[in-house]
Amino acid sequence: MKRLLLVIATLLSLTVLLAACKKSDDTSSAATNPGSTPAQVEATPAPTELPPYEANVLTGEPKGADYPENTRITAVMVNNLVAARPQRGLSKADILFEIKVEGGITRFMPLYTDYKNLGEIGPVRSGRDQFFRLILPWQALYVHEGQSVVMQQYAIDYDYGKLNNNDGCNGQRDYGRVNWAGKSYNNGTLALEHTMYVNRNGKTIEKYVEDNNVDMNRTYNSTFFNFVDYRLGTTRDLSNSLDSAYSDKYGPVVSDGQYIEIVHSQSYKTRFIYDESTNQYKMQQNYSDGQWRDTVDEAADNQVLTFPNVIVLYTDIHVYPGHEAKDLQYAEYAWGGVGYYCYGGKCEKIYWQKGTPLEALRLYYLNEDGTCSDTPLEINTGKSYVAVTDVDFAENFVHSSLDGVDLSSATTVTYERSYVEDDAKAGETLGSSTDDLTAAATGSGEAETATEAPAQETTANETPAQEEAPVEEAPAEEAPAEETPVENTEAPAEENNVG
């Protein structure tokens, strides 16, 4: 079934074309009878001239007075093991990615428009290529602590250099931090991996940039998504969208989305609850006791994470061939696939594409027959949560009204399958290119199901781990350029190497 879905996705991806506008050459004229009074024709008012489009690259909102002009996006890898919660710094993110990694767990990658004055972020964890490939077209600063050998090979192949920071920007440990369950490293109940933070004592990202002469200048020629043009003062109502009258064999393309539940693996789940009064979705995750809890930012007085935009993208995710012992996960981005865009208590089925590592992520409306259209999807302005999720769990996706949903009920208990953490050593390579590895990984995975029996939980009795040495960096490359409200179908424009 999984392979069939992927073959269908491949065929659908071939339907995407560049959108074109056809202008009409028709003209009209009015005939008058002799002696009759000509009809009064009102002059067509001149179109209102819009000011220049000056939008935040990650949210599509108008730039404020303190917007960091010509600055690279910054991405940080954040631990999402249950023991690592609550995290710090997530509420300041403009886009938050969540993707499955090894052991059935997920990690976060918050994106920020500015690398300055961010405050503490973490716990910071090691880099993974399924995240890196999403920011590679944008040439973002990528901050993490350690990296898989596949990630290290990507940094080498794409000459990423100092933009690939592998020590958490000289991140520092908070040995005394207490997690949600009252555990801490100082009392011997919390592993070391849950204690590393960026900007813990001072502005360490800024210091890294300054000390290493990292070129953070970057002008982007498009926004991350195809946002509704803020200059028009409008919001796209999904109920009245151009595809709102369409249906497929599963039902209407646009339907209820006040309650959203995403299954990432046999045990990791995320859900969102819509609040009409704020037009925001509140984020929650399942825990090791089977309970749902709010996802909060410990560094912002436990502020609950909320987003106006929730985006779920389905693709094939499975183990890289030859990396089974460390369970390194491959996410298929070349084919594209089906997804959902949720806003304002409604969810809309969509199609997404990416292509090569240097191509940017793109979202599209569906045609009436369920195929991918050539019309870029419009995302409403504001912050976004984006899940890249295994197509094996697409049938477990829930979007509905809140009627009849028991928000207090228990859910799946989180657990992590056993695996050996992959931390590449300095100079370690795959012995082949990432293109070769991708070619071997494409279509090689086995299907998973959400009903698989739980494996032994590995986080219940954690003991402090030995601190691992940071991995050496590899040289650098390029990024995107100046914004327009029209979505770019290719990787944003490149500039000079950053050294």
Short mmCIF file of C-alpha atoms in Angstrom, two decimals:
data_model
loop_
_atom_site.label_atom_id
_atom_site.label_comp_id
_atom_site.label_asym_id
_atom_site.label_seq_id
_atom_site.Cartn_x
_atom_site.Cartn_y
_atom_site.Cartn_z
CA MET A 1 0.00 0.00 0.00
CA LYS A 2 2.81 2.39 0.92
CA ARG A 3 4.65 1.81 -2.34
CA LEU A 4 1.39 2.30 -4.27
CA LEU A 5 0.81 5.64 -2.55
CA LEU A 6 4.32 6.72 -3.41
CA VAL A 7 3.97 5.72 -7.06
CA ILE A 8 0.75 7.72 -7.22
CA ALA A 9 2.57 10.65 -5.59
CA THR A 10 5.29 10.40 -8.23
CA LEU A 11 2.76 10.56 -11.04
CA LEU A 12 0.98 13.47 -9.40
CA SER A 13 4.22 15.41 -9.08
CA LEU A 14 4.60 15.40 -12.85
CA THR A 15 1.42 17.47 -13.21
CA VAL A 16 2.91 20.58 -11.60
CA LEU A 17 3.53 23.35 -14.13
CA LEU A 18 4.49 26.97 -13.84
CA ALA A 19 1.36 29.06 -13.41
CA ALA A 20 0.57 31.42 -16.28
CA CYS A 21 -1.95 34.23 -16.58
CA LYS A 22 -3.92 34.59 -19.79
CA LYS A 23 -5.01 38.10 -20.74
CA SER A 24 -8.17 38.61 -22.76
CA ASP A 25 -7.92 40.45 -26.08
CA ASP A 26 -11.69 40.97 -26.32
CA THR A 27 -12.95 44.55 -26.60
CA SER A 28 -16.52 45.87 -26.50
CA SER A 29 -18.19 48.86 -28.14
CA ALA A 30 -21.59 50.58 -27.62
CA ALA A 31 -23.91 51.25 -30.64
CA THR A 32 -26.10 54.35 -30.60
CA ASN A 33 -29.29 55.04 -32.53
CA PRO A 34 -29.60 58.35 -34.37
CA GLY A 35 -31.41 60.88 -32.25
CA SER A 36 -31.16 58.89 -29.06
CA THR A 37 -29.32 60.08 -25.98
CA PRO A 38 -26.01 58.27 -25.59
CA ALA A 39 -25.71 56.24 -22.40
CA GLN A 40 -23.58 57.82 -19.75
CA VAL A 41 -20.43 55.73 -19.26
CA GLU A 42 -18.56 56.16 -16.00
CA ALA A 43 -14.79 56.24 -16.21
CA THR A 44 -13.08 53.18 -14.73
CA PRO A 45 -11.32 54.28 -11.57
CA ALA A 46 -7.55 53.99 -11.72
CA PRO A 47 -6.23 51.04 -9.70
CA THR A 48 -4.87 51.92 -6.32
CA GLU A 49 -1.12 51.72 -6.41
CA LEU A 50 0.22 49.46 -3.69
CA PRO A 51 3.35 50.30 -1.74
CA PRO A 52 6.40 48.05 -2.19
CA TYR A 53 6.02 44.53 -0.82
CA GLU A 54 8.13 44.41 2.33
CA ALA A 55 7.27 41.21 4.18
CA ASN A 56 8.89 39.16 6.92
CA VAL A 57 10.47 36.25 5.03
CA LEU A 58 9.11 33.63 7.48
CA THR A 59 5.65 35.00 8.36
CA GLY A 60 4.58 37.17 5.42
CA GLU A 61 3.68 39.96 7.83
CA PRO A 62 4.79 43.55 7.15
CA LYS A 63 8.28 44.26 8.39
CA GLY A 64 8.39 46.27 11.59
CA ALA A 65 10.81 49.03 12.46
CA ASP A 66 13.12 46.50 14.14
CA TYR A 67 13.08 43.97 11.29
CA PRO A 68 16.60 42.61 10.58
CA GLU A 69 17.08 43.65 6.96
CA ASN A 70 19.29 41.49 4.74
CA THR A 71 19.90 38.90 7.45
CA ARG A 72 20.14 35.14 7.13
CA ILE A 73 17.52 32.91 8.69
CA THR A 74 18.73 31.05 11.80
CA ALA A 75 17.72 27.45 12.55
CA VAL A 76 18.40 25.55 15.79
CA MET A 77 17.98 21.84 16.50
CA VAL A 78 15.97 21.30 19.68
CA ASN A 79 15.51 18.08 21.65
CA ASN A 80 11.93 16.76 21.89
CA LEU A 81 12.43 13.64 23.95
CA VAL A 82 9.82 13.63 26.69
CA ALA A 83 12.58 13.99 29.27
CA ALA A 84 13.77 17.20 27.53
CA ARG A 85 10.47 18.99 28.05
CA PRO A 86 9.72 21.81 28.64
CA GLN A 87 11.96 23.44 26.04
CA ARG A 88 13.16 27.04 25.89
CA GLY A 89 12.99 29.60 23.09
CA LEU A 90 10.30 27.96 20.93
CA SER A 91 7.75 30.76 21.40
CA LYS A 92 10.03 33.17 19.53
CA ALA A 93 10.20 30.95 16.44
CA ASP A 94 8.49 32.19 13.28
CA ILE A 95 8.26 28.65 11.86
CA LEU A 96 8.53 25.45 13.90
CA PHE A 97 9.31 22.16 12.12
CA GLU A 98 8.70 18.77 13.74
CA ILE A 99 10.01 15.63 12.01
CA LYS A 100 10.62 12.04 13.06
CA VAL A 101 14.22 10.96 13.69
CA GLU A 102 15.65 7.68 15.00
CA GLY A 103 13.88 5.59 17.63
CA GLY A 104 10.43 6.87 16.62
CA ILE A 105 11.05 10.19 18.41
CA THR A 106 10.70 13.65 16.89
CA ARG A 107 12.87 16.74 17.02
CA PHE A 108 12.09 20.41 16.56
CA MET A 109 13.75 22.92 14.30
CA PRO A 110 12.63 26.48 15.11
CA LEU A 111 13.40 29.12 12.47
CA TYR A 112 14.09 32.74 13.39
CA THR A 113 14.37 35.81 11.16
CA ASP A 114 17.04 37.31 13.40
CA TYR A 115 20.00 35.69 15.18
CA LYS A 116 20.25 38.52 17.71
CA ASN A 117 18.50 38.87 21.06
CA LEU A 118 16.91 35.43 20.90
CA GLY A 119 17.45 34.43 24.50
CA GLU A 120 17.98 30.82 25.58
CA ILE A 121 17.09 28.03 23.12
CA GLY A 122 17.20 24.31 23.80
CA PRO A 123 17.96 21.74 24.90
CA VAL A 124 20.07 21.71 21.73
CA ARG A 125 20.58 18.37 19.97
CA SER A 126 22.45 17.01 16.99
CA GLY A 127 21.78 17.89 13.36
CA ARG A 128 19.88 15.67 10.93
CA ASP A 129 19.69 15.92 7.16
CA GLN A 130 15.87 15.77 6.93
CA PHE A 131 15.84 19.19 8.61
CA PHE A 132 18.93 20.56 6.89
CA ARG A 133 17.56 19.89 3.40
CA LEU A 134 14.58 22.15 4.16
CA ILE A 135 16.79 25.15 4.99
CA LEU A 136 19.61 24.48 2.51
CA PRO A 137 17.93 26.54 -0.28
CA TRP A 138 17.71 29.46 2.16
CA GLN A 139 21.32 29.10 3.30
CA ALA A 140 20.31 29.53 6.93
CA LEU A 141 22.72 29.43 9.85
CA TYR A 142 22.23 25.89 11.22
CA VAL A 143 22.99 25.52 14.95
CA HIS A 144 23.19 22.09 16.61
CA GLU A 145 25.35 19.98 18.93
CA GLY A 146 26.84 17.06 17.05
CA GLN A 147 25.52 15.61 13.79
CA SER A 148 24.88 12.30 12.05
CA VAL A 149 27.39 11.09 9.48
CA VAL A 150 24.76 11.73 6.77
CA MET A 151 24.34 15.32 7.95
CA GLN A 152 28.10 15.74 8.02
CA GLN A 153 28.31 14.46 4.45
CA TYR A 154 25.66 16.98 3.34
CA ALA A 155 27.67 19.79 4.92
CA ILE A 156 30.72 18.60 2.97
CA ASP A 157 28.90 18.06 -0.33
CA TYR A 158 27.25 21.49 -0.19
CA ASP A 159 30.29 23.31 1.16
CA TYR A 160 28.32 24.72 4.11
CA GLY A 161 31.30 25.74 6.22
CA LYS A 162 30.75 28.05 9.16
CA LEU A 163 27.00 28.16 8.51
CA ASN A 164 26.95 24.63 9.93
CA ASN A 165 27.67 25.18 13.63
CA ASN A 166 28.28 21.90 15.43
CA ASP A 167 28.83 22.89 19.07
CA GLY A 168 25.63 24.80 19.83
CA CYS A 169 27.53 28.05 19.27
CA ASN A 170 29.66 27.20 22.29
CA GLY A 171 26.47 26.28 24.12
CA GLN A 172 26.51 25.82 27.86
CA ARG A 173 25.00 23.25 30.21
CA ASP A 174 22.27 23.91 32.73
CA TYR A 175 23.02 20.99 35.02
CA GLY A 176 20.42 22.12 37.54
CA ARG A 177 17.45 22.39 35.18
CA VAL A 178 14.42 20.42 36.31
CA ASN A 179 12.20 18.81 33.69
CA TRP A 180 8.41 18.37 33.76
CA ALA A 181 8.75 15.20 35.88
CA GLY A 182 11.05 16.79 38.48
CA LYS A 183 14.22 15.15 37.16
CA SER A 184 17.60 16.85 36.86
CA TYR A 185 21.17 16.01 35.95
CA ASN A 186 22.42 17.24 39.32
CA ASN A 187 20.38 14.64 41.20
CA GLY A 188 21.36 11.87 38.78
CA THR A 189 17.97 11.35 37.16
CA LEU A 190 18.32 13.26 33.88
CA ALA A 191 20.69 12.50 31.00
CA LEU A 192 23.32 15.04 29.98
CA GLU A 193 21.81 15.38 26.50
CA HIS A 194 18.90 17.32 28.00
CA THR A 195 21.03 20.14 29.46
CA MET A 196 22.68 22.02 26.54
CA TYR A 197 21.37 25.52 25.67
CA VAL A 198 22.28 28.23 23.20
CA ASN A 199 22.59 31.77 24.64
CA ARG A 200 22.54 30.47 28.21
CA ASN A 201 25.07 32.97 29.52
CA GLY A 202 25.09 35.81 27.07
CA LYS A 203 24.51 36.06 23.35
CA THR A 204 26.51 33.03 22.23
CA ILE A 205 25.09 32.92 18.68
CA GLU A 206 26.08 36.54 18.13
CA LYS A 207 29.51 35.83 19.63
CA TYR A 208 29.99 32.82 17.33
CA VAL A 209 29.09 34.94 14.30
CA GLU A 210 31.44 37.74 15.35
CA ASP A 211 34.38 35.57 16.45
CA ASN A 212 34.28 33.44 13.30
CA ASN A 213 33.49 36.24 10.87
CA VAL A 214 30.37 34.40 9.65
CA ASP A 215 28.69 36.33 6.84
CA MET A 216 25.08 36.75 8.02
CA ASN A 217 24.19 39.15 5.19
CA ARG A 218 21.54 37.70 2.91
CA THR A 219 18.83 39.21 0.75
CA TYR A 220 15.90 36.91 -0.09
CA ASN A 221 13.88 37.15 -3.30
CA SER A 222 10.80 35.42 -1.91
CA THR A 223 9.08 34.51 1.33
CA PHE A 224 9.29 30.99 2.77
CA PHE A 225 5.68 30.30 1.81
CA ASN A 226 3.37 31.98 -0.70
CA PHE A 227 1.66 34.23 1.82
CA VAL A 228 -1.51 36.23 1.31
CA ASP A 229 -0.40 39.75 0.40
CA TYR A 230 -0.63 41.77 3.61
CA ARG A 231 -1.05 45.00 1.58
CA LEU A 232 -4.54 43.90 0.54
CA GLY A 233 -5.72 43.70 4.14
CA THR A 234 -7.47 40.37 3.50
CA THR A 235 -7.40 36.89 5.00
CA ARG A 236 -8.09 33.73 3.03
CA ASP A 237 -11.20 31.98 4.36
CA LEU A 238 -10.71 28.27 3.67
CA SER A 239 -14.51 27.75 3.66
CA ASN A 240 -14.73 29.99 0.58
CA SER A 241 -11.47 28.90 -1.03
CA LEU A 242 -11.31 28.09 -4.74
CA ASP A 243 -11.14 24.36 -3.86
CA SER A 244 -13.82 24.43 -1.14
CA ALA A 245 -16.41 22.85 -3.46
CA TYR A 246 -14.14 19.91 -4.39
CA SER A 247 -14.35 16.40 -2.96
CA ASP A 248 -12.36 13.20 -3.36
CA LYS A 249 -13.13 9.61 -2.31
CA TYR A 250 -12.28 10.54 1.29
CA GLY A 251 -14.67 13.49 1.44
CA PRO A 252 -14.55 17.27 0.93
CA VAL A 253 -11.15 18.86 0.22
CA VAL A 254 -11.96 21.52 2.85
CA SER A 255 -13.55 20.32 6.08
CA ASP A 256 -13.56 20.80 9.86
CA GLY A 257 -10.28 21.44 11.61
CA GLN A 258 -10.96 22.73 15.10
CA TYR A 259 -9.26 19.62 16.46
CA ILE A 260 -6.09 18.29 14.78
CA GLU A 261 -4.15 15.19 15.80
CA ILE A 262 -0.90 14.17 14.07
CA VAL A 263 0.72 10.76 14.52
CA HIS A 264 4.49 10.83 13.90
CA SER A 265 5.31 7.25 14.91
CA GLN A 266 3.89 4.41 16.99
CA SER A 267 4.17 6.57 20.10
CA TYR A 268 4.83 10.24 19.30
CA LYS A 269 1.84 12.48 18.69
CA THR A 270 1.08 16.20 18.46
CA ARG A 271 -2.35 17.81 18.58
CA PHE A 272 -3.80 21.29 18.14
CA ILE A 273 -6.96 22.79 19.58
CA TYR A 274 -8.47 25.81 17.84
CA ASP A 275 -9.45 28.89 19.85
CA GLU A 276 -11.89 31.00 17.86
CA SER A 277 -11.42 34.01 20.15
CA THR A 278 -7.74 34.30 19.22
CA ASN A 279 -7.79 32.55 15.82
CA GLN A 280 -4.88 30.43 17.07
CA TYR A 281 -4.20 26.71 17.50
CA LYS A 282 -2.90 25.64 20.92
CA MET A 283 -0.19 22.97 20.71
CA GLN A 284 -0.10 19.85 22.90
CA GLN A 285 1.95 16.63 22.93
CA ASN A 286 1.56 13.20 24.46
CA TYR A 287 3.76 12.13 27.38
CA SER A 288 5.17 8.98 28.94
CA ASP A 289 2.17 8.70 31.29
CA GLY A 290 -0.24 8.73 28.35
CA GLN A 291 -1.50 12.24 29.05
CA TRP A 292 -1.70 15.25 26.75
CA ARG A 293 0.06 18.37 28.00
CA ASP A 294 0.47 21.88 26.61
CA THR A 295 3.72 22.53 24.75
CA VAL A 296 5.21 25.47 26.63
CA ASP A 297 8.26 27.72 26.52
CA GLU A 298 10.01 27.54 29.87
CA ALA A 299 12.03 30.67 29.05
CA ALA A 300 8.83 32.69 28.49
CA ASP A 301 7.06 31.98 31.79
CA ASN A 302 5.70 28.69 30.42
CA GLN A 303 3.85 30.41 27.59
CA VAL A 304 1.81 27.89 25.60
CA LEU A 305 2.86 27.60 21.96
CA THR A 306 0.14 28.77 19.56
CA PHE A 307 0.05 29.10 15.78
CA PRO A 308 -2.50 30.48 13.30
CA ASN A 309 -1.13 28.13 10.61
CA VAL A 310 -0.74 24.36 10.96
CA ILE A 311 0.74 22.49 7.99
CA VAL A 312 1.07 18.69 7.76
CA LEU A 313 3.08 17.14 4.90
CA TYR A 314 3.12 13.39 4.23
CA THR A 315 6.03 11.55 2.63
CA ASP A 316 7.95 8.28 2.79
CA ILE A 317 10.20 8.16 5.88
CA HIS A 318 12.31 5.07 6.55
CA VAL A 319 15.78 3.92 7.58
CA TYR A 320 18.74 4.69 5.31
CA PRO A 321 20.06 1.39 3.86
CA GLY A 322 23.19 0.39 5.76
CA HIS A 323 22.30 2.55 8.77
CA GLU A 324 19.84 0.19 10.47
CA ALA A 325 21.85 -0.13 13.71
CA LYS A 326 21.58 3.62 14.30
CA ASP A 327 18.10 3.86 12.78
CA LEU A 328 19.01 6.96 10.73
CA GLN A 329 15.86 8.13 8.96
CA TYR A 330 15.55 9.14 5.32
CA ALA A 331 12.75 11.56 4.37
CA GLU A 332 11.79 11.48 0.68
CA TYR A 333 11.57 15.06 -0.61
CA ALA A 334 12.05 14.45 -4.34
CA TRP A 335 8.57 13.13 -5.13
CA GLY A 336 6.25 15.47 -3.26
CA GLY A 337 2.94 14.31 -1.83
CA VAL A 338 -0.36 15.11 -0.17
CA GLY A 339 -0.66 17.32 2.88
CA TYR A 340 -3.04 19.56 4.84
CA TYR A 341 -3.18 23.25 5.57
CA CYS A 342 -5.25 24.19 8.63
CA TYR A 343 -6.36 27.71 9.50
CA GLY A 344 -9.36 29.27 11.21
CA GLY A 345 -10.84 25.94 12.36
CA LYS A 346 -10.78 24.40 8.86
CA CYS A 347 -8.37 21.98 7.16
CA GLU A 348 -7.66 21.96 3.43
CA LYS A 349 -6.10 19.05 1.56
CA ILE A 350 -3.11 20.25 -0.48
CA TYR A 351 -0.14 19.02 -2.50
CA TRP A 352 3.49 19.79 -1.74
CA GLN A 353 6.73 19.57 -3.71
CA LYS A 354 10.41 20.16 -3.07
CA GLY A 355 12.62 18.23 -5.50
CA THR A 356 16.40 18.50 -5.19
CA PRO A 357 18.13 19.57 -1.96
CA LEU A 358 18.63 23.09 -3.39
CA GLU A 359 14.96 23.55 -4.31
CA ALA A 360 12.64 25.27 -1.85
CA LEU A 361 9.52 23.69 -0.38
CA ARG A 362 6.38 24.60 -2.38
CA LEU A 363 2.68 24.14 -1.62
CA TYR A 364 -0.17 23.90 -4.16
CA TYR A 365 -3.94 23.69 -4.34
CA LEU A 366 -5.51 20.46 -5.60
CA ASN A 367 -7.44 20.24 -8.86
CA GLU A 368 -11.05 19.09 -8.83
CA ASP A 369 -9.89 15.56 -9.74
CA GLY A 370 -7.52 15.45 -6.76
CA THR A 371 -4.31 15.98 -8.74
CA CYS A 372 -1.79 18.70 -8.04
CA SER A 373 -2.78 22.01 -9.63
CA ASP A 374 -0.44 24.64 -11.01
CA THR A 375 -1.72 27.24 -8.54
CA PRO A 376 0.53 27.99 -5.55
CA LEU A 377 -1.30 27.69 -2.24
CA GLU A 378 -1.84 30.93 -0.35
CA ILE A 379 -0.91 30.78 3.33
CA ASN A 380 -2.32 33.38 5.69
CA THR A 381 0.25 35.59 7.36
CA GLY A 382 1.62 34.71 10.77
CA LYS A 383 3.62 31.96 12.46
CA SER A 384 3.45 28.38 11.21
CA TYR A 385 3.89 24.90 12.65
CA VAL A 386 4.99 22.37 10.01
CA ALA A 387 5.07 18.59 10.49
CA VAL A 388 6.80 16.37 7.94
CA THR A 389 5.22 13.02 8.69
CA ASP A 390 5.52 9.42 7.51
CA VAL A 391 2.88 8.50 4.93
CA ASP A 392 2.43 5.22 6.85
CA PHE A 393 0.50 7.23 9.44
CA ALA A 394 -1.60 9.32 7.05
CA GLU A 395 -4.69 7.27 7.87
CA ASN A 396 -4.25 8.19 11.54
CA PHE A 397 -4.48 11.94 10.87
CA VAL A 398 -7.51 13.46 12.61
CA HIS A 399 -9.12 16.78 11.79
CA SER A 400 -12.63 17.46 13.05
CA SER A 401 -14.86 19.82 14.95
CA LEU A 402 -14.49 19.93 18.73
CA ASP A 403 -17.96 18.49 19.16
CA GLY A 404 -17.71 15.17 20.95
CA VAL A 405 -13.92 15.34 21.43
CA ASP A 406 -12.92 14.42 24.98
CA LEU A 407 -9.85 16.58 25.51
CA SER A 408 -9.16 15.03 28.91
CA SER A 409 -8.89 11.45 27.69
CA ALA A 410 -5.57 9.58 27.82
CA THR A 411 -3.67 8.65 24.68
CA THR A 412 -0.65 6.59 23.59
CA VAL A 413 2.22 6.34 26.07
CA THR A 414 5.43 7.70 24.56
CA TYR A 415 8.43 5.44 24.28
CA GLU A 416 11.65 5.36 22.25
CA ARG A 417 12.86 2.30 20.36
CA SER A 418 16.40 1.22 21.17
CA TYR A 419 19.09 2.60 18.87
CA VAL A 420 22.71 3.75 19.01
CA GLU A 421 23.06 7.53 18.75
CA ASP A 422 24.93 8.49 15.58
CA ASP A 423 27.51 11.19 16.26
CA ALA A 424 29.95 11.64 13.39
CA LYS A 425 33.60 11.99 14.28
CA ALA A 426 35.77 14.76 12.86
CA GLY A 427 36.59 13.98 9.24
CA GLU A 428 34.22 11.01 9.05
CA THR A 429 32.45 10.59 5.70
CA LEU A 430 30.03 8.17 4.09
CA GLY A 431 32.60 7.12 1.52
CA SER A 432 30.10 8.18 -1.14
CA SER A 433 28.08 11.27 -2.04
CA THR A 434 24.70 12.14 -0.59
CA ASP A 435 23.30 11.73 -4.12
CA ASP A 436 24.41 8.09 -4.11
CA LEU A 437 22.94 7.55 -0.65
CA THR A 438 19.64 9.13 -1.69
CA ALA A 439 19.46 6.96 -4.80
CA ALA A 440 19.88 3.85 -2.64
CA ALA A 441 17.30 5.04 -0.09
CA THR A 442 14.53 6.01 -2.49
CA GLY A 443 11.67 3.51 -2.33
CA SER A 444 13.54 1.06 -0.08
CA GLY A 445 11.52 1.43 3.14
CA GLU A 446 9.09 -0.96 4.79
CA ALA A 447 5.67 0.18 5.94
CA GLU A 448 5.00 0.92 9.60
CA THR A 449 1.65 0.98 11.38
CA ALA A 450 0.36 2.81 14.43
CA THR A 451 -0.78 -0.49 15.96
CA GLU A 452 2.69 -2.01 16.30
CA ALA A 453 3.38 -3.30 19.82
CA PRO A 454 5.42 -0.88 21.92
CA ALA A 455 9.13 -1.57 22.26
CA GLN A 456 10.87 -1.28 25.61
CA GLU A 457 10.84 2.30 26.86
CA THR A 458 14.30 3.78 27.22
CA THR A 459 13.57 7.06 29.01
CA ALA A 460 11.88 5.91 32.22
CA ASN A 461 15.11 5.44 34.15
CA GLU A 462 17.59 7.67 32.39
CA THR A 463 21.11 8.02 33.72
CA PRO A 464 23.52 10.83 32.94
CA ALA A 465 25.38 10.23 29.68
CA GLN A 466 28.97 11.05 28.85
CA GLU A 467 29.41 14.34 27.07
CA GLU A 468 30.41 13.88 23.44
CA ALA A 469 33.07 15.86 21.62
CA PRO A 470 31.81 18.35 19.05
CA VAL A 471 32.28 17.43 15.41
CA GLU A 472 34.53 19.44 13.13
CA GLU A 473 32.88 21.73 10.60
CA ALA A 474 33.14 21.66 6.83
CA PRO A 475 33.45 24.73 4.45
CA ALA A 476 30.34 26.91 3.25
CA GLU A 477 27.88 27.95 0.48
CA GLU A 478 25.08 30.30 -0.47
CA ALA A 479 21.44 31.41 -0.07
CA PRO A 480 18.18 33.27 -1.28
CA ALA A 481 17.27 37.15 -2.36
CA GLU A 482 14.77 40.15 -2.30
CA GLU A 483 11.12 39.50 -1.63
CA THR A 484 8.01 39.56 -3.79
CA PRO A 485 4.56 38.26 -2.87
CA VAL A 486 4.76 35.65 -5.62
CA GLU A 487 6.01 32.21 -4.64
CA ASN A 488 9.32 31.14 -6.09
CA THR A 489 9.29 27.68 -7.69
CA GLU A 490 13.02 27.28 -7.47
CA ALA A 491 15.64 27.66 -4.79
CA PRO A 492 16.01 31.31 -3.74
CA ALA A 493 18.73 33.21 -5.58
CA GLU A 494 22.31 32.52 -4.63
CA GLU A 495 25.03 34.88 -3.52
CA ASN A 496 28.72 34.62 -2.77
CA ASN A 497 30.15 31.92 -0.50
CA VAL A 498 30.37 32.82 3.15
CA GLY A 499 33.67 31.12 3.83
#
